[in-house]
């Protein structure tokens, strides 16, 4: 029996499901609560009520940005979507996929000598799932790094 995990079929998306559900639910609840309070406070004018609703919407937007993190692997590479950035990597750029004990998320060691955090795989609420996702991404990166390139053939 091999310790190497089976490669997932591509494309595959890795994201922290529990964290995402909590953030989006909390964002919706906060928006509805703030908007409801604004409408129930009769002494507020229309502009003040609107500012409450806008504030609730802004809080929801921030939580939605936190919830959008993901790692998408396909035939040609990996797209890492973090809170404020999105980066496309070719398989050859990924030298190592790391999730060490105590790490808040996966780190990708890249061929340019840098390390890129991949917030889409994080052990916070679902540790075993994050470990399995990190192992799957590592196996994909290793398999793709050694696979023959179509553009290299004649």
Coordinates of N, CA and C in Angstrom, one line a residue, residues 5 8 11-21 69-71 97 99 104-106 118-138:
X5 N -1.2 9.9 -1.9 CA -2.7 10.0 -2.1 C -3.0 9.9 -3.5
X8 N -6.5 13.9 -7.3 CA -7.9 14.3 -7.6 C -8.0 14.6 -9.1
X11 N -10.4 20.0 -13.1 CA -10.0 21.0 -12.1 C -10.6 20.7 -10.7
X12 N -9.8 21.1 -9.7 CA -10.3 20.9 -8.3 C -10.1 22.2 -7.6
X13 N -11.1 22.5 -6.7 CA -11.0 23.7 -5.9 C -10.9 23.4 -4.4
X14 N -9.9 24.0 -3.8 CA -9.8 23.8 -2.3 C -10.2 25.1 -1.6
X15 N -11.1 25.0 -0.7 CA -11.5 26.1 0.1 C -11.9 25.7 1.5
X16 N -11.7 26.6 2.5 CA -12.1 26.3 3.9 C -13.7 26.4 4.0
X17 N -14.4 25.3 3.8 CA -15.8 25.3 3.8 C -16.5 25.8 5.1
X18 N -16.1 25.3 6.2 CA -16.7 25.7 7.5 C -16.5 27.2 7.7
X19 N -15.2 27.6 7.5 CA -14.9 29.0 7.8 C -15.7 29.9 6.8
X20 N -15.8 29.5 5.6 CA -16.6 30.3 4.6 C -18.1 30.4 5.0
X21 N -18.6 29.3 5.4 CA -20.1 29.3 5.8 C -20.3 30.2 7.0
X69 N -11.4 33.2 -0.2 CA -10.1 32.5 -0.4 C -10.3 31.1 -1.0
X70 N -9.4 30.7 -1.9 CA -9.5 29.4 -2.5 C -8.2 29.1 -3.3
X71 N -8.0 27.9 -3.6 CA -6.9 27.4 -4.4 C -7.5 26.5 -5.5
X97 N 4.9 22.2 -1.5 CA 3.6 22.6 -0.8 C 3.8 22.2 0.7
X99 N 2.5 22.4 4.8 CA 1.6 22.7 5.9 C 2.2 22.0 7.1
X104 N -0.9 28.5 9.9 CA -2.3 28.9 9.8 C -2.9 28.5 8.4
X105 N -2.0 28.2 7.5 CA -2.5 27.8 6.1 C -1.3 27.2 5.4
X106 N -1.5 26.8 4.2 CA -0.5 26.2 3.3 C 0.4 27.3 2.8
X118 N -1.2 30.2 0.8 CA -2.4 29.8 0.0 C -3.5 29.6 1.1
X119 N -4.3 30.7 1.4 CA -5.2 30.7 2.4 C -6.4 29.8 2.2
X120 N -6.6 29.3 1.0 CA -7.7 28.4 0.7 C -7.6 27.0 1.3
X121 N -6.4 26.7 1.9 CA -6.2 25.4 2.6 C -5.7 25.8 4.0
X122 N -6.6 25.8 5.0 CA -6.2 26.2 6.3 C -6.8 25.2 7.3
X123 N -6.1 24.8 8.3 CA -6.5 23.8 9.3 C -7.4 24.3 10.4
X124 N -7.8 25.6 10.4 CA -8.5 26.1 11.5 C -9.6 25.3 12.1
X125 N -10.7 25.1 11.3 CA -11.9 24.4 11.8 C -12.0 22.9 11.3
X126 N -11.2 22.6 10.3 CA -11.3 21.3 9.7 C -9.9 20.8 9.5
X127 N -9.1 20.4 10.5 CA -7.7 20.1 10.4 C -7.5 18.9 9.4
X128 N -8.2 17.8 9.6 CA -8.0 16.7 8.8 C -8.3 16.9 7.3
X129 N -9.3 17.7 7.0 CA -9.6 18.1 5.7 C -8.5 18.9 5.1
X130 N -7.9 19.9 5.8 CA -6.8 20.7 5.4 C -5.6 19.9 5.1
X131 N -5.3 18.9 5.9 CA -4.2 18.0 5.7 C -4.4 17.2 4.4
X132 N -5.6 16.7 4.3 CA -5.8 15.9 3.0 C -5.7 16.8 1.8
X133 N -6.3 18.0 1.9 CA -6.2 18.9 0.7 C -4.7 19.3 0.4
X134 N -3.9 19.5 1.5 CA -2.5 19.9 1.3 C -1.8 18.7 0.6
X135 N -2.1 17.5 1.1 CA -1.4 16.3 0.5 C -1.8 16.1 -1.0
X136 N -3.1 16.4 -1.3 CA -3.6 16.3 -2.7 C -2.9 17.3 -3.5
X137 N -2.8 18.5 -3.1 CA -2.1 19.6 -3.9 C -0.6 19.3 -4.0
X138 N 0.0 18.8 -3.0 CA 1.4 18.4 -3.0 C 1.6 17.3 -4.1

